[in-house]
Amino acid sequence: MRILVLNVNTTASMTTAIGDSAREVASPGTQIIELTPDFGADSCEGNFESYLAAIAVIDKVVNYPEPFDAVIQAGYGEHGREGLQELLEVPVVDITEAAASTAQFLGHKYSVVTTLDRTVPLIEDRLKLAGLTDRLASVRASGLGVLELESDPQRAIEAIVAQSRRAVQEDKAEVICLGCGGMAELEHQVREATGVPIVDGVRAAVTIAESMVRMGLSTSKVRTYAPPRPKRVTGWPLTRLTEVNAAS
């Protein structure tokens, strides 16, 4: 089984960390192929960067030259998952939804601890659209930017632990979801500090993607995620997609 894991930003070191985390839970025989977009922002912390990331991720996937069995979008918020579901015949898993759905097997309420406060509404909207807010206790911001997770890891751990504790004590969360692909390596520290299950979206997405592939399941194509109608797509960057549609 081959799974593409897409970082939604252009920071290569974060892509490596995401890939390493995915491999820790992948089954024997599953090959994790981590990819970095060819264009976009070095971190995604707002609507513009997220929509740019959506195009970059789609571009990277449709131009990947080898066969694959599933795709994971390793970014919290809106990064074009639905577009990939229209284009691909294989399962597409978003880490926001993967973490939240997994958390609901582990406790009555869950909270998401993310980076900057400005990303909170984006995550809330994504979870609402996915129908995953009924058991959402809160979405809390650590106050750190995505790149600070790497540049100042000790401060990142302290800030994320502090908000996770508040989510458990004040919001009555029983499970914490780490609300950024770049938090993949913090799971153990936060669990030790809070005493509750900690769900990393990358790891959750790997296990969900593997399960769907093993069961022979993928996106329904009868309505919402039917393939795009054949038409000319003008301009860069979706070169291969333009050629495919024009030939259809």
PDB file of C-alpha atoms in Angstrom:
ATOM      1  CA  MET A   1       0.000   0.000   0.000  1.00  0.00           C
ATOM      2  CA  ARG A   2       1.316   3.468  -0.909  1.00  0.00           C
ATOM      3  CA  ILE A   3      -0.065   6.565   0.825  1.00  0.00           C
ATOM      4  CA  LEU A   4       0.756  10.127  -0.207  1.00  0.00           C
ATOM      5  CA  VAL A   5       0.987  12.474   2.779  1.00  0.00           C
ATOM      6  CA  LEU A   6       0.785  16.108   1.691  1.00  0.00           C
ATOM      7  CA  ASN A   7       2.182  18.890   3.829  1.00  0.00           C
ATOM      8  CA  VAL A   8       0.065  21.944   3.002  1.00  0.00           C
ATOM      9  CA  ASN A   9       2.927  24.424   3.393  1.00  0.00           C
ATOM     10  CA  THR A  10       6.340  24.677   1.731  1.00  0.00           C
ATOM     11  CA  THR A  11       8.535  24.120   4.817  1.00  0.00           C
ATOM     12  CA  ALA A  12      10.480  20.972   3.942  1.00  0.00           C
ATOM     13  CA  SER A  13      11.563  20.212   7.511  1.00  0.00           C
ATOM     14  CA  MET A  14       7.909  20.111   8.562  1.00  0.00           C
ATOM     15  CA  THR A  15       7.179  17.718   5.707  1.00  0.00           C
ATOM     16  CA  THR A  16       9.907  15.424   7.013  1.00  0.00           C
ATOM     17  CA  ALA A  17       8.509  15.509  10.561  1.00  0.00           C
ATOM     18  CA  ILE A  18       5.008  14.745   9.269  1.00  0.00           C
ATOM     19  CA  GLY A  19       6.307  11.811   7.229  1.00  0.00           C
ATOM     20  CA  ASP A  20       8.241  10.407  10.181  1.00  0.00           C
ATOM     21  CA  SER A  21       5.156  10.599  12.387  1.00  0.00           C
ATOM     22  CA  ALA A  22       3.040   8.858   9.760  1.00  0.00           C
ATOM     23  CA  ARG A  23       5.540   6.003   9.472  1.00  0.00           C
ATOM     24  CA  GLU A  24       5.441   5.359  13.214  1.00  0.00           C
ATOM     25  CA  VAL A  25       1.852   4.094  12.969  1.00  0.00           C
ATOM     26  CA  ALA A  26       1.818   2.747   9.415  1.00  0.00           C
ATOM     27  CA  SER A  27       1.325  -0.999   9.073  1.00  0.00           C
ATOM     28  CA  PRO A  28       4.121  -3.216   7.786  1.00  0.00           C
ATOM     29  CA  GLY A  29       4.024  -3.037   4.006  1.00  0.00           C
ATOM     30  CA  THR A  30       2.572   0.481   3.917  1.00  0.00           C
ATOM     31  CA  GLN A  31       4.838   2.980   2.179  1.00  0.00           C
ATOM     32  CA  ILE A  32       4.484   6.588   3.306  1.00  0.00           C
ATOM     33  CA  ILE A  33       5.464   9.145   0.660  1.00  0.00           C
ATOM     34  CA  GLU A  34       5.582  12.655   2.111  1.00  0.00           C
ATOM     35  CA  LEU A  35       5.320  15.539  -0.345  1.00  0.00           C
ATOM     36  CA  THR A  36       5.884  19.298  -0.178  1.00  0.00           C
ATOM     37  CA  PRO A  37       3.929  21.628  -2.505  1.00  0.00           C
ATOM     38  CA  ASP A  38       5.929  23.323  -5.252  1.00  0.00           C
ATOM     39  CA  PHE A  39       4.489  26.732  -4.406  1.00  0.00           C
ATOM     40  CA  GLY A  40       2.657  28.437  -1.555  1.00  0.00           C
ATOM     41  CA  ALA A  41       3.349  29.913   1.881  1.00  0.00           C
ATOM     42  CA  ASP A  42       5.872  28.518   4.356  1.00  0.00           C
ATOM     43  CA  SER A  43       3.019  28.184   6.859  1.00  0.00           C
ATOM     44  CA  CYS A  44      -0.781  28.253   6.537  1.00  0.00           C
ATOM     45  CA  GLU A  45      -2.418  30.494   9.129  1.00  0.00           C
ATOM     46  CA  GLY A  46      -5.282  32.217   7.323  1.00  0.00           C
ATOM     47  CA  ASN A  47      -7.824  31.980   4.539  1.00  0.00           C
ATOM     48  CA  PHE A  48      -5.610  33.228   1.714  1.00  0.00           C
ATOM     49  CA  GLU A  49      -2.800  30.820   2.578  1.00  0.00           C
ATOM     50  CA  SER A  50      -5.266  27.943   2.946  1.00  0.00           C
ATOM     51  CA  TYR A  51      -6.868  28.514  -0.452  1.00  0.00           C
ATOM     52  CA  LEU A  52      -3.434  28.849  -2.028  1.00  0.00           C
ATOM     53  CA  ALA A  53      -2.476  25.580  -0.337  1.00  0.00           C
ATOM     54  CA  ALA A  54      -5.562  23.883  -1.778  1.00  0.00           C
ATOM     55  CA  ILE A  55      -4.400  24.588  -5.333  1.00  0.00           C
ATOM     56  CA  ALA A  56      -0.803  23.665  -4.508  1.00  0.00           C
ATOM     57  CA  VAL A  57      -1.801  20.340  -2.954  1.00  0.00           C
ATOM     58  CA  ILE A  58      -4.083  19.437  -5.872  1.00  0.00           C
ATOM     59  CA  ASP A  59      -1.305  20.378  -8.301  1.00  0.00           C
ATOM     60  CA  LYS A  60       1.218  18.189  -6.472  1.00  0.00           C
ATOM     61  CA  VAL A  61      -1.086  15.179  -6.385  1.00  0.00           C
ATOM     62  CA  VAL A  62      -2.326  15.272  -9.984  1.00  0.00           C
ATOM     63  CA  ASN A  63       1.265  15.582 -11.193  1.00  0.00           C
ATOM     64  CA  TYR A  64       2.620  12.752  -9.023  1.00  0.00           C
ATOM     65  CA  PRO A  65       3.979  10.219 -11.519  1.00  0.00           C
ATOM     66  CA  GLU A  66       3.631   6.918  -9.620  1.00  0.00           C
ATOM     67  CA  PRO A  67       0.540   4.938  -8.529  1.00  0.00           C
ATOM     68  CA  PHE A  68      -0.790   5.389  -4.982  1.00  0.00           C
ATOM     69  CA  ASP A  69      -3.626   3.993  -2.876  1.00  0.00           C
ATOM     70  CA  ALA A  70      -4.693   6.941  -0.693  1.00  0.00           C
ATOM     71  CA  VAL A  71      -3.974  10.613   0.004  1.00  0.00           C
ATOM     72  CA  ILE A  72      -3.705  12.404   3.350  1.00  0.00           C
ATOM     73  CA  GLN A  73      -3.902  16.183   3.610  1.00  0.00           C
ATOM     74  CA  ALA A  74      -1.748  17.088   6.597  1.00  0.00           C
ATOM     75  CA  GLY A  75      -3.087  20.529   7.444  1.00  0.00           C
ATOM     76  CA  TYR A  76      -5.819  21.800   9.758  1.00  0.00           C
ATOM     77  CA  GLY A  77      -8.593  23.814   8.142  1.00  0.00           C
ATOM     78  CA  GLU A  78      -9.598  24.148   4.498  1.00  0.00           C
ATOM     79  CA  HIS A  79      -7.051  22.871   1.982  1.00  0.00           C
ATOM     80  CA  GLY A  80      -9.107  21.552  -0.924  1.00  0.00           C
ATOM     81  CA  ARG A  81      -9.960  18.055   0.235  1.00  0.00           C
ATOM     82  CA  GLU A  82     -13.233  18.087  -1.700  1.00  0.00           C
ATOM     83  CA  GLY A  83     -11.452  18.973  -4.942  1.00  0.00           C
ATOM     84  CA  LEU A  84      -9.161  15.983  -4.611  1.00  0.00           C
ATOM     85  CA  GLN A  85     -12.131  13.748  -3.878  1.00  0.00           C
ATOM     86  CA  GLU A  86     -13.619  14.753  -7.228  1.00  0.00           C
ATOM     87  CA  LEU A  87     -10.375  14.101  -9.087  1.00  0.00           C
ATOM     88  CA  LEU A  88      -9.225  10.839  -7.504  1.00  0.00           C
ATOM     89  CA  GLU A  89     -10.527   7.293  -7.328  1.00  0.00           C
ATOM     90  CA  VAL A  90      -8.628   6.580  -4.096  1.00  0.00           C
ATOM     91  CA  PRO A  91      -9.555   7.629  -0.526  1.00  0.00           C
ATOM     92  CA  VAL A  92      -8.695  11.195   0.531  1.00  0.00           C
ATOM     93  CA  VAL A  93      -8.386  11.850   4.270  1.00  0.00           C
ATOM     94  CA  ASP A  94      -8.124  15.273   5.938  1.00  0.00           C
ATOM     95  CA  ILE A  95      -6.320  15.350   9.300  1.00  0.00           C
ATOM     96  CA  THR A  96      -8.837  17.772  10.841  1.00  0.00           C
ATOM     97  CA  GLU A  97     -11.693  15.339  10.364  1.00  0.00           C
ATOM     98  CA  ALA A  98      -9.534  12.281  11.061  1.00  0.00           C
ATOM     99  CA  ALA A  99      -8.502  13.575  14.490  1.00  0.00           C
ATOM    100  CA  ALA A 100     -11.973  14.732  15.517  1.00  0.00           C
ATOM    101  CA  SER A 101     -13.740  11.555  14.417  1.00  0.00           C
ATOM    102  CA  THR A 102     -11.141   9.422  16.228  1.00  0.00           C
ATOM    103  CA  ALA A 103     -11.475  11.525  19.391  1.00  0.00           C
ATOM    104  CA  GLN A 104     -15.167  10.722  19.596  1.00  0.00           C
ATOM    105  CA  PHE A 105     -14.356   7.051  20.157  1.00  0.00           C
ATOM    106  CA  LEU A 106     -12.239   7.984  23.180  1.00  0.00           C
ATOM    107  CA  GLY A 107     -14.310  10.368  25.288  1.00  0.00           C
ATOM    108  CA  HIS A 108     -17.557  12.294  25.628  1.00  0.00           C
ATOM    109  CA  LYS A 109     -16.122  15.684  24.570  1.00  0.00           C
ATOM    110  CA  TYR A 110     -12.963  16.682  22.745  1.00  0.00           C
ATOM    111  CA  SER A 111     -11.026  19.917  22.308  1.00  0.00           C
ATOM    112  CA  VAL A 112      -8.621  21.064  19.608  1.00  0.00           C
ATOM    113  CA  VAL A 113      -5.476  22.949  20.590  1.00  0.00           C
ATOM    114  CA  THR A 114      -4.034  24.849  17.658  1.00  0.00           C
ATOM    115  CA  THR A 115      -1.587  27.650  16.841  1.00  0.00           C
ATOM    116  CA  LEU A 116      -2.739  31.262  16.382  1.00  0.00           C
ATOM    117  CA  ASP A 117      -6.147  32.539  17.479  1.00  0.00           C
ATOM    118  CA  ARG A 118      -6.965  33.602  13.904  1.00  0.00           C
ATOM    119  CA  THR A 119      -7.023  29.940  12.875  1.00  0.00           C
ATOM    120  CA  VAL A 120      -9.715  29.036  15.432  1.00  0.00           C
ATOM    121  CA  PRO A 121     -12.687  30.094  13.241  1.00  0.00           C
ATOM    122  CA  LEU A 122     -11.249  28.187  10.264  1.00  0.00           C
ATOM    123  CA  ILE A 123     -11.051  24.993  12.305  1.00  0.00           C
ATOM    124  CA  GLU A 124     -14.496  25.527  13.834  1.00  0.00           C
ATOM    125  CA  ASP A 125     -15.962  26.008  10.353  1.00  0.00           C
ATOM    126  CA  ARG A 126     -14.235  22.879   9.043  1.00  0.00           C
ATOM    127  CA  LEU A 127     -15.549  20.776  11.923  1.00  0.00           C
ATOM    128  CA  LYS A 128     -19.044  22.217  11.549  1.00  0.00           C
ATOM    129  CA  LEU A 129     -19.058  21.435   7.828  1.00  0.00           C
ATOM    130  CA  ALA A 130     -17.966  17.885   8.642  1.00  0.00           C
ATOM    131  CA  GLY A 131     -20.737  17.457  11.218  1.00  0.00           C
ATOM    132  CA  LEU A 132     -18.247  17.012  14.059  1.00  0.00           C
ATOM    133  CA  THR A 133     -19.174  19.860  16.429  1.00  0.00           C
ATOM    134  CA  ASP A 134     -21.845  18.211  18.596  1.00  0.00           C
ATOM    135  CA  ARG A 135     -19.174  16.834  20.917  1.00  0.00           C
ATOM    136  CA  LEU A 136     -16.636  19.626  20.473  1.00  0.00           C
ATOM    137  CA  ALA A 137     -15.820  21.224  23.837  1.00  0.00           C
ATOM    138  CA  SER A 138     -13.587  23.990  22.465  1.00  0.00           C
ATOM    139  CA  VAL A 139     -10.944  25.076  19.993  1.00  0.00           C
ATOM    140  CA  ARG A 140      -8.098  26.764  21.862  1.00  0.00           C
ATOM    141  CA  ALA A 141      -5.138  28.718  20.495  1.00  0.00           C
ATOM    142  CA  SER A 142      -1.620  28.381  21.897  1.00  0.00           C
ATOM    143  CA  GLY A 143      -0.706  31.818  20.545  1.00  0.00           C
ATOM    144  CA  LEU A 144       2.268  30.486  18.579  1.00  0.00           C
ATOM    145  CA  GLY A 145       2.754  30.584  14.836  1.00  0.00           C
ATOM    146  CA  VAL A 146       3.248  27.342  12.920  1.00  0.00           C
ATOM    147  CA  LEU A 147       6.954  27.974  12.315  1.00  0.00           C
ATOM    148  CA  GLU A 148       7.533  28.598  16.024  1.00  0.00           C
ATOM    149  CA  LEU A 149       6.758  24.922  16.632  1.00  0.00           C
ATOM    150  CA  GLU A 150      10.174  24.228  15.108  1.00  0.00           C
ATOM    151  CA  SER A 151      12.109  27.374  15.992  1.00  0.00           C
ATOM    152  CA  ASP A 152      11.199  27.352  19.700  1.00  0.00           C
ATOM    153  CA  PRO A 153      10.030  23.813  20.572  1.00  0.00           C
ATOM    154  CA  GLN A 154      10.244  24.224  24.353  1.00  0.00           C
ATOM    155  CA  ARG A 155       8.023  27.312  24.303  1.00  0.00           C
ATOM    156  CA  ALA A 156       5.663  25.475  21.946  1.00  0.00           C
ATOM    157  CA  ILE A 157       5.339  22.520  24.301  1.00  0.00           C
ATOM    158  CA  GLU A 158       4.673  24.797  27.281  1.00  0.00           C
ATOM    159  CA  ALA A 159       2.013  26.810  25.439  1.00  0.00           C
ATOM    160  CA  ILE A 160       0.233  23.756  24.033  1.00  0.00           C
ATOM    161  CA  VAL A 161       0.326  21.958  27.377  1.00  0.00           C
ATOM    162  CA  ALA A 162      -1.094  25.032  29.134  1.00  0.00           C
ATOM    163  CA  GLN A 163      -4.044  25.293  26.751  1.00  0.00           C
ATOM    164  CA  SER A 164      -4.618  21.531  26.828  1.00  0.00           C
ATOM    165  CA  ARG A 165      -4.837  21.616  30.607  1.00  0.00           C
ATOM    166  CA  ARG A 166      -7.340  24.489  30.437  1.00  0.00           C
ATOM    167  CA  ALA A 167      -9.401  22.557  27.890  1.00  0.00           C
ATOM    168  CA  VAL A 168      -9.587  19.587  30.272  1.00  0.00           C
ATOM    169  CA  GLN A 169     -10.166  21.583  33.467  1.00  0.00           C
ATOM    170  CA  GLU A 170     -12.359  24.450  32.217  1.00  0.00           C
ATOM    171  CA  ASP A 171     -14.027  23.107  29.052  1.00  0.00           C
ATOM    172  CA  LYS A 172     -14.443  19.538  30.365  1.00  0.00           C
ATOM    173  CA  ALA A 173     -12.694  17.999  27.373  1.00  0.00           C
ATOM    174  CA  GLU A 174     -11.800  14.330  27.812  1.00  0.00           C
ATOM    175  CA  VAL A 175      -9.674  14.081  24.659  1.00  0.00           C
ATOM    176  CA  ILE A 176      -7.293  16.596  23.046  1.00  0.00           C
ATOM    177  CA  CYS A 177      -6.666  16.874  19.305  1.00  0.00           C
ATOM    178  CA  LEU A 178      -3.404  18.502  18.258  1.00  0.00           C
ATOM    179  CA  GLY A 179      -4.595  21.141  15.804  1.00  0.00           C
ATOM    180  CA  CYS A 180      -1.673  21.413  13.387  1.00  0.00           C
ATOM    181  CA  GLY A 181       0.268  18.939  11.253  1.00  0.00           C
ATOM    182  CA  GLY A 182       3.458  20.415  12.689  1.00  0.00           C
ATOM    183  CA  MET A 183       2.487  19.268  16.200  1.00  0.00           C
ATOM    184  CA  ALA A 184       2.940  15.629  15.270  1.00  0.00           C
ATOM    185  CA  GLU A 185       5.924  15.116  17.581  1.00  0.00           C
ATOM    186  CA  LEU A 186       4.297  16.639  20.702  1.00  0.00           C
ATOM    187  CA  GLU A 187       1.772  13.900  21.405  1.00  0.00           C
ATOM    188  CA  HIS A 188       3.653  12.171  24.224  1.00  0.00           C
ATOM    189  CA  GLN A 189       4.527  15.351  26.117  1.00  0.00           C
ATOM    190  CA  VAL A 190       0.942  16.616  26.092  1.00  0.00           C
ATOM    191  CA  ARG A 191      -0.426  13.229  27.174  1.00  0.00           C
ATOM    192  CA  GLU A 192       1.943  13.077  30.148  1.00  0.00           C
ATOM    193  CA  ALA A 193       0.978  16.611  31.200  1.00  0.00           C
ATOM    194  CA  THR A 194      -2.804  16.216  30.919  1.00  0.00           C
ATOM    195  CA  GLY A 195      -3.525  12.552  31.571  1.00  0.00           C
ATOM    196  CA  VAL A 196      -6.035  12.339  28.704  1.00  0.00           C
ATOM    197  CA  PRO A 197      -5.819  10.702  25.258  1.00  0.00           C
ATOM    198  CA  ILE A 198      -4.051  12.913  22.694  1.00  0.00           C
ATOM    199  CA  VAL A 199      -4.964  12.492  19.024  1.00  0.00           C
ATOM    200  CA  ASP A 200      -2.509  13.568  16.356  1.00  0.00           C
ATOM    201  CA  GLY A 201      -4.345  14.054  13.079  1.00  0.00           C
ATOM    202  CA  VAL A 202      -1.548  12.691  10.891  1.00  0.00           C
ATOM    203  CA  ARG A 203      -1.424   9.382  12.751  1.00  0.00           C
ATOM    204  CA  ALA A 204      -5.189   9.121  12.889  1.00  0.00           C
ATOM    205  CA  ALA A 205      -5.412   9.786   9.154  1.00  0.00           C
ATOM    206  CA  VAL A 206      -2.897   7.048   8.351  1.00  0.00           C
ATOM    207  CA  THR A 207      -4.878   4.412  10.211  1.00  0.00           C
ATOM    208  CA  ILE A 208      -8.161   5.570   8.644  1.00  0.00           C
ATOM    209  CA  ALA A 209      -6.679   5.617   5.140  1.00  0.00           C
ATOM    210  CA  GLU A 210      -5.225   2.135   5.592  1.00  0.00           C
ATOM    211  CA  SER A 211      -8.571   0.813   6.816  1.00  0.00           C
ATOM    212  CA  MET A 212     -10.465   2.215   3.823  1.00  0.00           C
ATOM    213  CA  VAL A 213      -7.950   0.769   1.374  1.00  0.00           C
ATOM    214  CA  ARG A 214      -8.100  -2.646   3.045  1.00  0.00           C
ATOM    215  CA  MET A 215     -11.913  -2.589   2.913  1.00  0.00           C
ATOM    216  CA  GLY A 216     -11.886  -1.558  -0.737  1.00  0.00           C
ATOM    217  CA  LEU A 217     -13.706   1.723   0.020  1.00  0.00           C
ATOM    218  CA  SER A 218     -13.330   5.139  -1.553  1.00  0.00           C
ATOM    219  CA  THR A 219     -15.291   8.335  -2.212  1.00  0.00           C
ATOM    220  CA  SER A 220     -18.798   8.001  -3.611  1.00  0.00           C
ATOM    221  CA  LYS A 221     -18.969   9.430  -7.138  1.00  0.00           C
ATOM    222  CA  VAL A 222     -22.715   9.477  -7.728  1.00  0.00           C
ATOM    223  CA  ARG A 223     -23.340  13.122  -6.818  1.00  0.00           C
ATOM    224  CA  THR A 224     -21.331  15.479  -4.598  1.00  0.00           C
ATOM    225  CA  TYR A 225     -17.866  14.227  -5.550  1.00  0.00           C
ATOM    226  CA  ALA A 226     -18.533  13.220  -9.132  1.00  0.00           C
ATOM    227  CA  PRO A 227     -15.574  13.938 -11.442  1.00  0.00           C
ATOM    228  CA  PRO A 228     -15.403  17.496 -12.837  1.00  0.00           C
ATOM    229  CA  ARG A 229     -17.294  17.939 -16.102  1.00  0.00           C
ATOM    230  CA  PRO A 230     -14.944  18.015 -19.122  1.00  0.00           C
ATOM    231  CA  LYS A 231     -14.034  21.603 -19.911  1.00  0.00           C
ATOM    232  CA  ARG A 232     -10.995  23.692 -20.612  1.00  0.00           C
ATOM    233  CA  VAL A 233      -9.098  24.918 -17.544  1.00  0.00           C
ATOM    234  CA  THR A 234      -7.179  27.999 -18.611  1.00  0.00           C
ATOM    235  CA  GLY A 235      -3.785  28.898 -17.201  1.00  0.00           C
ATOM    236  CA  TRP A 236      -1.228  27.688 -14.708  1.00  0.00           C
ATOM    237  CA  PRO A 237      -0.571  25.672 -12.540  1.00  0.00           C
ATOM    238  CA  LEU A 238      -2.835  22.667 -13.191  1.00  0.00           C
ATOM    239  CA  THR A 239      -1.099  21.661 -16.419  1.00  0.00           C
ATOM    240  CA  ARG A 240      -1.837  17.952 -16.354  1.00  0.00           C
ATOM    241  CA  LEU A 241      -5.412  18.502 -15.192  1.00  0.00           C
ATOM    242  CA  THR A 242      -5.942  20.893 -18.125  1.00  0.00           C
ATOM    243  CA  GLU A 243      -4.667  18.285 -20.567  1.00  0.00           C
ATOM    244  CA  VAL A 244      -6.774  15.495 -19.028  1.00  0.00           C
ATOM    245  CA  ASN A 245      -9.986  17.512 -19.155  1.00  0.00           C
ATOM    246  CA  ALA A 246      -9.341  18.761 -22.672  1.00  0.00           C
ATOM    247  CA  ALA A 247      -8.857  15.200 -23.873  1.00  0.00           C
ATOM    248  CA  SER A 248     -11.996  13.891 -22.147  1.00  0.00           C
TER     249      SER A 248
END
